[in-house]
Amino acid sequence: MRLFFVAGKGGVGKTTVAATLAYLLSRKGKTALISTDLAHSLGDFFAMQGEEFQVAGIRVLQPDAPSRLRERVKNWEREFFSNISPTLREDFSPFFRFAEKDPSNYDLIMLEEVKGLALKGGQEHLVVDSGPTGQFLKFLFLGDKLLEWYRLLRRWRRKYLKLREMTKGKTQDAMEEFLEKRVQETEAFRRLMQGAFLVWVTEPTALSLRETLRALTQIRRVDFLVVNKVKGEIALPESLAKLRRIELPLLDEEPTFASPSWEKIAERIREILR
């Protein structure tokens, strides 16, 4: 399974590029397209509604972060509390109640949605329509932080189990199993992330180009640059001019899946896959 990310500043045309890329990939094999932007716009591009729909052979997902967070936390709680003593349940329950209501966990839940979709399989290509630059950078490095945290918790739990084993003998531990599963899943997703294909979308404006340059100092690798809304000749900074890139013209209308201008855009974006 190949993972593709489309990222960039808000409003530069990421959704158009991501949706078009997913359409082109769907001609080659099973493809899913997921938005991690909290303000989804894939439905607007395809003129469809709902958290999940099928269009042009693409499975499209726009997860509702608050409801998915509540659902995930309840699932984790059930898994975590299986075979756990009532005392521990009482101690840990407030943390789960806080977690399911905390908006700062929305980025985490989007990571979990992409991870679950990627690891479950069922498609040959997964395209991620990312949120604006700051949200994308958080997403990009969140997996590493989670893995570090899961490993630390697992290490602490194993130390406790060794002490308990001295008095009660060795027993199965649901908490350790829970943490081990999280570690394995996150490691597998991290490997997929390391091999992901990153398309960065920008505009030929000073503000957008400066933000792109700042982001690239943290990302360090972009596989393809899309310069959108180009009118006439443009001058790119040297580091960006060296990247594989295409330029998309400034259009009189906003391109959507049904607009006549979209086919011209699709023909240019096809170059990303060559």
PDB file of N, CA, C and O in Angstrom, residues 23-83:
ATOM      1  N   TYR A  23      -8.137  10.470  -7.871  1.00  0.00           N
ATOM      2  CA  TYR A  23      -8.869  10.019  -9.062  1.00  0.00           C
ATOM      3  C   TYR A  23      -7.924   9.325 -10.047  1.00  0.00           C
ATOM      4  O   TYR A  23      -8.234   8.253 -10.579  1.00  0.00           O
ATOM      5  N   LEU A  24      -6.767   9.917 -10.280  1.00  0.00           N
ATOM      6  CA  LEU A  24      -5.805   9.335 -11.220  1.00  0.00           C
ATOM      7  C   LEU A  24      -5.277   8.001 -10.699  1.00  0.00           C
ATOM      8  O   LEU A  24      -5.106   7.047 -11.468  1.00  0.00           O
ATOM      9  N   LEU A  25      -5.029   7.920  -9.407  1.00  0.00           N
ATOM     10  CA  LEU A  25      -4.554   6.669  -8.817  1.00  0.00           C
ATOM     11  C   LEU A  25      -5.632   5.589  -8.859  1.00  0.00           C
ATOM     12  O   LEU A  25      -5.325   4.400  -8.992  1.00  0.00           O
ATOM     13  N   SER A  26      -6.888   5.996  -8.755  1.00  0.00           N
ATOM     14  CA  SER A  26      -7.977   5.016  -8.772  1.00  0.00           C
ATOM     15  C   SER A  26      -8.088   4.321 -10.121  1.00  0.00           C
ATOM     16  O   SER A  26      -8.678   3.239 -10.212  1.00  0.00           O
ATOM     17  N   ARG A  27      -7.525   4.943 -11.159  1.00  0.00           N
ATOM     18  CA  ARG A  27      -7.504   4.282 -12.472  1.00  0.00           C
ATOM     19  C   ARG A  27      -6.486   3.140 -12.493  1.00  0.00           C
ATOM     20  O   ARG A  27      -6.531   2.284 -13.369  1.00  0.00           O
ATOM     21  N   LYS A  28      -5.575   3.151 -11.508  1.00  0.00           N
ATOM     22  CA  LYS A  28      -4.517   2.147 -11.451  1.00  0.00           C
ATOM     23  C   LYS A  28      -4.789   1.050 -10.421  1.00  0.00           C
ATOM     24  O   LYS A  28      -4.188  -0.017 -10.475  1.00  0.00           O
ATOM     25  N   GLY A  29      -5.645   1.336  -9.446  1.00  0.00           N
ATOM     26  CA  GLY A  29      -5.938   0.362  -8.407  1.00  0.00           C
ATOM     27  C   GLY A  29      -6.834   0.956  -7.349  1.00  0.00           C
ATOM     28  O   GLY A  29      -7.165   2.146  -7.382  1.00  0.00           O
ATOM     29  N   LYS A  30      -7.246   0.143  -6.371  1.00  0.00           N
ATOM     30  CA  LYS A  30      -8.147   0.602  -5.317  1.00  0.00           C
ATOM     31  C   LYS A  30      -7.527   1.762  -4.547  1.00  0.00           C
ATOM     32  O   LYS A  30      -6.384   1.666  -4.092  1.00  0.00           O
ATOM     33  N   THR A  31      -8.304   2.824  -4.408  1.00  0.00           N
ATOM     34  CA  THR A  31      -7.782   4.049  -3.807  1.00  0.00           C
ATOM     35  C   THR A  31      -8.758   4.617  -2.791  1.00  0.00           C
ATOM     36  O   THR A  31      -9.972   4.637  -3.017  1.00  0.00           O
ATOM     37  N   ALA A  32      -8.214   5.061  -1.657  1.00  0.00           N
ATOM     38  CA  ALA A  32      -9.004   5.769  -0.645  1.00  0.00           C
ATOM     39  C   ALA A  32      -8.437   7.174  -0.503  1.00  0.00           C
ATOM     40  O   ALA A  32      -7.231   7.407  -0.687  1.00  0.00           O
ATOM     41  N   LEU A  33      -9.305   8.107  -0.172  1.00  0.00           N
ATOM     42  CA  LEU A  33      -8.937   9.514  -0.007  1.00  0.00           C
ATOM     43  C   LEU A  33      -9.528   9.984   1.307  1.00  0.00           C
ATOM     44  O   LEU A  33     -10.732   9.868   1.530  1.00  0.00           O
ATOM     45  N   ILE A  34      -8.677  10.501   2.196  1.00  0.00           N
ATOM     46  CA  ILE A  34      -9.151  10.938   3.510  1.00  0.00           C
ATOM     47  C   ILE A  34      -8.686  12.356   3.798  1.00  0.00           C
ATOM     48  O   ILE A  34      -7.556  12.726   3.469  1.00  0.00           O
ATOM     49  N   SER A  35      -9.555  13.141   4.394  1.00  0.00           N
ATOM     50  CA  SER A  35      -9.212  14.503   4.791  1.00  0.00           C
ATOM     51  C   SER A  35      -8.890  14.537   6.272  1.00  0.00           C
ATOM     52  O   SER A  35      -9.643  14.013   7.094  1.00  0.00           O
ATOM     53  N   THR A  36      -7.765  15.163   6.630  1.00  0.00           N
ATOM     54  CA  THR A  36      -7.425  15.352   8.041  1.00  0.00           C
ATOM     55  C   THR A  36      -7.609  16.809   8.456  1.00  0.00           C
ATOM     56  O   THR A  36      -7.328  17.164   9.596  1.00  0.00           O
ATOM     57  N   ASP A  37      -8.069  17.638   7.521  1.00  0.00           N
ATOM     58  CA  ASP A  37      -8.379  19.034   7.830  1.00  0.00           C
ATOM     59  C   ASP A  37      -9.674  19.047   8.634  1.00  0.00           C
ATOM     60  O   ASP A  37     -10.654  18.425   8.249  1.00  0.00           O
ATOM     61  N   LEU A  38      -9.687  19.743   9.755  1.00  0.00           N
ATOM     62  CA  LEU A  38     -10.893  19.790  10.576  1.00  0.00           C
ATOM     63  C   LEU A  38     -12.029  20.498   9.846  1.00  0.00           C
ATOM     64  O   LEU A  38     -13.200  20.290  10.158  1.00  0.00           O
ATOM     65  N   ALA A  39     -11.692  21.349   8.875  1.00  0.00           N
ATOM     66  CA  ALA A  39     -12.696  21.995   8.022  1.00  0.00           C
ATOM     67  C   ALA A  39     -12.655  21.302   6.660  1.00  0.00           C
ATOM     68  O   ALA A  39     -12.034  21.791   5.708  1.00  0.00           O
ATOM     69  N   HIS A  40     -13.305  20.149   6.558  1.00  0.00           N
ATOM     70  CA  HIS A  40     -13.234  19.334   5.348  1.00  0.00           C
ATOM     71  C   HIS A  40     -13.812  20.062   4.131  1.00  0.00           C
ATOM     72  O   HIS A  40     -14.785  20.813   4.253  1.00  0.00           O
ATOM     73  N   SER A  41     -13.234  19.797   2.957  1.00  0.00           N
ATOM     74  CA  SER A  41     -13.781  20.379   1.732  1.00  0.00           C
ATOM     75  C   SER A  41     -13.845  19.378   0.582  1.00  0.00           C
ATOM     76  O   SER A  41     -14.150  19.757  -0.548  1.00  0.00           O
ATOM     77  N   LEU A  42     -13.560  18.102   0.863  1.00  0.00           N
ATOM     78  CA  LEU A  42     -13.678  17.090  -0.191  1.00  0.00           C
ATOM     79  C   LEU A  42     -15.122  16.965  -0.674  1.00  0.00           C
ATOM     80  O   LEU A  42     -15.382  16.784  -1.865  1.00  0.00           O
ATOM     81  N   GLY A  43     -16.071  17.058   0.254  1.00  0.00           N
ATOM     82  CA  GLY A  43     -17.470  16.993  -0.121  1.00  0.00           C
ATOM     83  C   GLY A  43     -17.857  18.118  -1.061  1.00  0.00           C
ATOM     84  O   GLY A  43     -18.658  17.929  -1.983  1.00  0.00           O
ATOM     85  N   ASP A  44     -17.285  19.310  -0.847  1.00  0.00           N
ATOM     86  CA  ASP A  44     -17.555  20.441  -1.734  1.00  0.00           C
ATOM     87  C   ASP A  44     -16.988  20.182  -3.121  1.00  0.00           C
ATOM     88  O   ASP A  44     -17.632  20.495  -4.127  1.00  0.00           O
ATOM     89  N   PHE A  45     -15.784  19.618  -3.178  1.00  0.00           N
ATOM     90  CA  PHE A  45     -15.155  19.367  -4.471  1.00  0.00           C
ATOM     91  C   PHE A  45     -15.972  18.364  -5.288  1.00  0.00           C
ATOM     92  O   PHE A  45     -16.177  18.536  -6.492  1.00  0.00           O
ATOM     93  N   PHE A  46     -16.429  17.298  -4.626  1.00  0.00           N
ATOM     94  CA  PHE A  46     -17.160  16.240  -5.334  1.00  0.00           C
ATOM     95  C   PHE A  46     -18.676  16.465  -5.344  1.00  0.00           C
ATOM     96  O   PHE A  46     -19.406  15.673  -5.938  1.00  0.00           O
ATOM     97  N   ALA A  47     -19.146  17.533  -4.661  1.00  0.00           N
ATOM     98  CA  ALA A  47     -20.582  17.795  -4.534  1.00  0.00           C
ATOM     99  C   ALA A  47     -21.291  16.596  -3.894  1.00  0.00           C
ATOM    100  O   ALA A  47     -22.342  16.135  -4.354  1.00  0.00           O
ATOM    101  N   MET A  48     -20.691  16.084  -2.805  1.00  0.00           N
ATOM    102  CA  MET A  48     -21.244  14.957  -2.063  1.00  0.00           C
ATOM    103  C   MET A  48     -21.310  15.334  -0.585  1.00  0.00           C
ATOM    104  O   MET A  48     -20.638  16.264  -0.134  1.00  0.00           O
ATOM    105  N   GLN A  49     -22.123  14.592   0.158  1.00  0.00           N
ATOM    106  CA  GLN A  49     -22.269  14.856   1.584  1.00  0.00           C
ATOM    107  C   GLN A  49     -21.981  13.597   2.390  1.00  0.00           C
ATOM    108  O   GLN A  49     -22.071  12.484   1.875  1.00  0.00           O
ATOM    109  N   GLY A  50     -21.654  13.813   3.669  1.00  0.00           N
ATOM    110  CA  GLY A  50     -21.453  12.680   4.569  1.00  0.00           C
ATOM    111  C   GLY A  50     -20.004  12.477   4.957  1.00  0.00           C
ATOM    112  O   GLY A  50     -19.088  13.004   4.321  1.00  0.00           O
ATOM    113  N   GLU A  51     -19.820  11.699   6.017  1.00  0.00           N
ATOM    114  CA  GLU A  51     -18.467  11.389   6.491  1.00  0.00           C
ATOM    115  C   GLU A  51     -17.754  10.415   5.570  1.00  0.00           C
ATOM    116  O   GLU A  51     -16.533  10.370   5.538  1.00  0.00           O
ATOM    117  N   GLU A  52     -18.516   9.623   4.838  1.00  0.00           N
ATOM    118  CA  GLU A  52     -17.908   8.672   3.914  1.00  0.00           C
ATOM    119  C   GLU A  52     -18.816   8.479   2.711  1.00  0.00           C
ATOM    120  O   GLU A  52     -20.035   8.366   2.859  1.00  0.00           O
ATOM    121  N   PHE A  53     -18.219   8.469   1.529  1.00  0.00           N
ATOM    122  CA  PHE A  53     -18.986   8.227   0.311  1.00  0.00           C
ATOM    123  C   PHE A  53     -18.065   7.672  -0.770  1.00  0.00           C
ATOM    124  O   PHE A  53     -16.834   7.752  -0.658  1.00  0.00           O
ATOM    125  N   GLN A  54     -18.674   7.095  -1.767  1.00  0.00           N
ATOM    126  CA  GLN A  54     -17.950   6.558  -2.923  1.00  0.00           C
ATOM    127  C   GLN A  54     -18.224   7.453  -4.124  1.00  0.00           C
ATOM    128  O   GLN A  54     -19.366   7.818  -4.378  1.00  0.00           O
ATOM    129  N   VAL A  55     -17.186   7.797  -4.851  1.00  0.00           N
ATOM    130  CA  VAL A  55     -17.358   8.605  -6.053  1.00  0.00           C
ATOM    131  C   VAL A  55     -16.239   8.277  -7.029  1.00  0.00           C
ATOM    132  O   VAL A  55     -15.067   8.217  -6.640  1.00  0.00           O
ATOM    133  N   ALA A  56     -16.594   8.029  -8.271  1.00  0.00           N
ATOM    134  CA  ALA A  56     -15.612   7.761  -9.332  1.00  0.00           C
ATOM    135  C   ALA A  56     -14.620   6.667  -8.953  1.00  0.00           C
ATOM    136  O   ALA A  56     -13.440   6.740  -9.300  1.00  0.00           O
ATOM    137  N   GLY A  57     -15.084   5.665  -8.220  1.00  0.00           N
ATOM    138  CA  GLY A  57     -14.216   4.566  -7.831  1.00  0.00           C
ATOM    139  C   GLY A  57     -13.308   4.854  -6.658  1.00  0.00           C
ATOM    140  O   GLY A  57     -12.418   4.055  -6.340  1.00  0.00           O
ATOM    141  N   ILE A  58     -13.528   5.976  -5.975  1.00  0.00           N
ATOM    142  CA  ILE A  58     -12.698   6.368  -4.833  1.00  0.00           C
ATOM    143  C   ILE A  58     -13.519   6.259  -3.550  1.00  0.00           C
ATOM    144  O   ILE A  58     -14.671   6.722  -3.500  1.00  0.00           O
ATOM    145  N   ARG A  59     -12.941   5.695  -2.521  1.00  0.00           N
ATOM    146  CA  ARG A  59     -13.557   5.724  -1.199  1.00  0.00           C
ATOM    147  C   ARG A  59     -13.104   7.008  -0.509  1.00  0.00           C
ATOM    148  O   ARG A  59     -11.904   7.195  -0.271  1.00  0.00           O
ATOM    149  N   VAL A  60     -14.034   7.901  -0.224  1.00  0.00           N
ATOM    150  CA  VAL A  60     -13.705   9.217   0.326  1.00  0.00           C
ATOM    151  C   VAL A  60     -14.186   9.294   1.771  1.00  0.00           C
ATOM    152  O   VAL A  60     -15.337   8.952   2.069  1.00  0.00           O
ATOM    153  N   LEU A  61     -13.310   9.772   2.667  1.00  0.00           N
ATOM    154  CA  LEU A  61     -13.643   9.877   4.086  1.00  0.00           C
ATOM    155  C   LEU A  61     -13.370  11.287   4.595  1.00  0.00           C
ATOM    156  O   LEU A  61     -12.306  11.860   4.320  1.00  0.00           O
ATOM    157  N   GLN A  62     -14.348  11.809   5.337  1.00  0.00           N
ATOM    158  CA  GLN A  62     -14.208  13.098   6.013  1.00  0.00           C
ATOM    159  C   GLN A  62     -14.605  12.904   7.479  1.00  0.00           C
ATOM    160  O   GLN A  62     -15.726  13.228   7.866  1.00  0.00           O
ATOM    161  N   PRO A  63     -13.720  12.358   8.300  1.00  0.00           N
ATOM    162  CA  PRO A  63     -14.103  12.007   9.674  1.00  0.00           C
ATOM    163  C   PRO A  63     -14.524  13.233  10.485  1.00  0.00           C
ATOM    164  O   PRO A  63     -13.864  14.274  10.445  1.00  0.00           O
ATOM    165  N   ASP A  64     -15.623  13.075  11.208  1.00  0.00           N
ATOM    166  CA  ASP A  64     -16.052  14.109  12.143  1.00  0.00           C
ATOM    167  C   ASP A  64     -15.257  13.919  13.436  1.00  0.00           C
ATOM    168  O   ASP A  64     -15.483  12.952  14.174  1.00  0.00           O
ATOM    169  N   ALA A  65     -14.324  14.821  13.685  1.00  0.00           N
ATOM    170  CA  ALA A  65     -13.366  14.620  14.779  1.00  0.00           C
ATOM    171  C   ALA A  65     -14.024  14.436  16.147  1.00  0.00           C
ATOM    172  O   ALA A  65     -13.675  13.505  16.883  1.00  0.00           O
ATOM    173  N   PRO A  66     -14.982  15.282  16.560  1.00  0.00           N
ATOM    174  CA  PRO A  66     -15.568  15.104  17.899  1.00  0.00           C
ATOM    175  C   PRO A  66     -16.242  13.748  18.091  1.00  0.00           C
ATOM    176  O   PRO A  66     -16.036  13.083  19.109  1.00  0.00           O
ATOM    177  N   SER A  67     -17.048  13.309  17.114  1.00  0.00           N
ATOM    178  CA  SER A  67     -17.748  12.032  17.275  1.00  0.00           C
ATOM    179  C   SER A  67     -16.780  10.855  17.191  1.00  0.00           C
ATOM    180  O   SER A  67     -16.905   9.868  17.933  1.00  0.00           O
ATOM    181  N   ARG A  68     -15.776  10.945  16.299  1.00  0.00           N
ATOM    182  CA  ARG A  68     -14.792   9.855  16.206  1.00  0.00           C
ATOM    183  C   ARG A  68     -13.950   9.772  17.474  1.00  0.00           C
ATOM    184  O   ARG A  68     -13.558   8.691  17.902  1.00  0.00           O
ATOM    185  N   LEU A  69     -13.667  10.925  18.080  1.00  0.00           N
ATOM    186  CA  LEU A  69     -12.892  10.925  19.322  1.00  0.00           C
ATOM    187  C   LEU A  69     -13.664  10.221  20.434  1.00  0.00           C
ATOM    188  O   LEU A  69     -13.115   9.371  21.146  1.00  0.00           O
ATOM    189  N   ARG A  70     -14.934  10.549  20.573  1.00  0.00           N
ATOM    190  CA  ARG A  70     -15.747   9.891  21.606  1.00  0.00           C
ATOM    191  C   ARG A  70     -15.808   8.387  21.378  1.00  0.00           C
ATOM    192  O   ARG A  70     -15.684   7.593  22.311  1.00  0.00           O
ATOM    193  N   GLU A  71     -15.984   8.006  20.128  1.00  0.00           N
ATOM    194  CA  GLU A  71     -16.071   6.580  19.792  1.00  0.00           C
ATOM    195  C   GLU A  71     -14.763   5.853  20.086  1.00  0.00           C
ATOM    196  O   GLU A  71     -14.754   4.759  20.680  1.00  0.00           O
ATOM    197  N   ARG A  72     -13.645   6.460  19.686  1.00  0.00           N
ATOM    198  CA  ARG A  72     -12.333   5.832  19.916  1.00  0.00           C
ATOM    199  C   ARG A  72     -12.031   5.701  21.400  1.00  0.00           C
ATOM    200  O   ARG A  72     -11.528   4.662  21.850  1.00  0.00           O
ATOM    201  N   VAL A  73     -12.294   6.747  22.161  1.00  0.00           N
ATOM    202  CA  VAL A  73     -11.992   6.708  23.593  1.00  0.00           C
ATOM    203  C   VAL A  73     -12.801   5.618  24.278  1.00  0.00           C
ATOM    204  O   VAL A  73     -12.279   4.881  25.127  1.00  0.00           O
ATOM    205  N   LYS A  74     -14.054   5.472  23.906  1.00  0.00           N
ATOM    206  CA  LYS A  74     -14.877   4.411  24.500  1.00  0.00           C
ATOM    207  C   LYS A  74     -14.325   3.024  24.153  1.00  0.00           C
ATOM    208  O   LYS A  74     -14.300   2.122  24.988  1.00  0.00           O
ATOM    209  N   ASN A  75     -13.868   2.852  22.905  1.00  0.00           N
ATOM    210  CA  ASN A  75     -13.267   1.571  22.507  1.00  0.00           C
ATOM    211  C   ASN A  75     -11.988   1.303  23.279  1.00  0.00           C
ATOM    212  O   ASN A  75     -11.744   0.177  23.743  1.00  0.00           O
ATOM    213  N   TRP A  76     -11.132   2.328  23.401  1.00  0.00           N
ATOM    214  CA  TRP A  76      -9.885   2.175  24.151  1.00  0.00           C
ATOM    215  C   TRP A  76     -10.180   1.853  25.616  1.00  0.00           C
ATOM    216  O   TRP A  76      -9.509   1.036  26.231  1.00  0.00           O
ATOM    217  N   GLU A  77     -11.191   2.511  26.153  1.00  0.00           N
ATOM    218  CA  GLU A  77     -11.546   2.298  27.557  1.00  0.00           C
ATOM    219  C   GLU A  77     -11.979   0.855  27.787  1.00  0.00           C
ATOM    220  O   GLU A  77     -11.552   0.211  28.755  1.00  0.00           O
ATOM    221  N   ARG A  78     -12.821   0.331  26.900  1.00  0.00           N
ATOM    222  CA  ARG A  78     -13.259  -1.070  27.038  1.00  0.00           C
ATOM    223  C   ARG A  78     -12.069  -2.025  26.946  1.00  0.00           C
ATOM    224  O   ARG A  78     -11.959  -2.975  27.719  1.00  0.00           O
ATOM    225  N   GLU A  79     -11.190  -1.754  25.980  1.00  0.00           N
ATOM    226  CA  GLU A  79     -10.029  -2.620  25.801  1.00  0.00           C
ATOM    227  C   GLU A  79      -9.083  -2.517  26.988  1.00  0.00           C
ATOM    228  O   GLU A  79      -8.549  -3.512  27.479  1.00  0.00           O
ATOM    229  N   PHE A  80      -8.878  -1.305  27.460  1.00  0.00           N
ATOM    230  CA  PHE A  80      -7.945  -1.046  28.552  1.00  0.00           C
ATOM    231  C   PHE A  80      -8.438  -1.642  29.861  1.00  0.00           C
ATOM    232  O   PHE A  80      -7.656  -2.176  30.662  1.00  0.00           O
ATOM    233  N   PHE A  81      -9.757  -1.570  30.093  1.00  0.00           N
ATOM    234  CA  PHE A  81     -10.309  -1.986  31.371  1.00  0.00           C
ATOM    235  C   PHE A  81     -10.648  -3.468  31.455  1.00  0.00           C
ATOM    236  O   PHE A  81     -11.057  -3.954  32.508  1.00  0.00           O
ATOM    237  N   SER A  82     -10.499  -4.192  30.349  1.00  0.00           N
ATOM    238  CA  SER A  82     -10.796  -5.620  30.421  1.00  0.00           C
ATOM    239  C   SER A  82      -9.803  -6.294  31.374  1.00  0.00           C
ATOM    240  O   SER A  82      -8.591  -6.133  31.257  1.00  0.00           O
ATOM    241  N   ASN A  83     -10.339  -7.025  32.339  1.00  0.00           N
ATOM    242  CA  ASN A  83      -9.523  -7.737  33.339  1.00  0.00           C
ATOM    243  C   ASN A  83      -8.703  -6.819  34.239  1.00  0.00           C
ATOM    244  O   ASN A  83      -7.698  -7.234  34.814  1.00  0.00           O
TER     245      ASN A  83
END
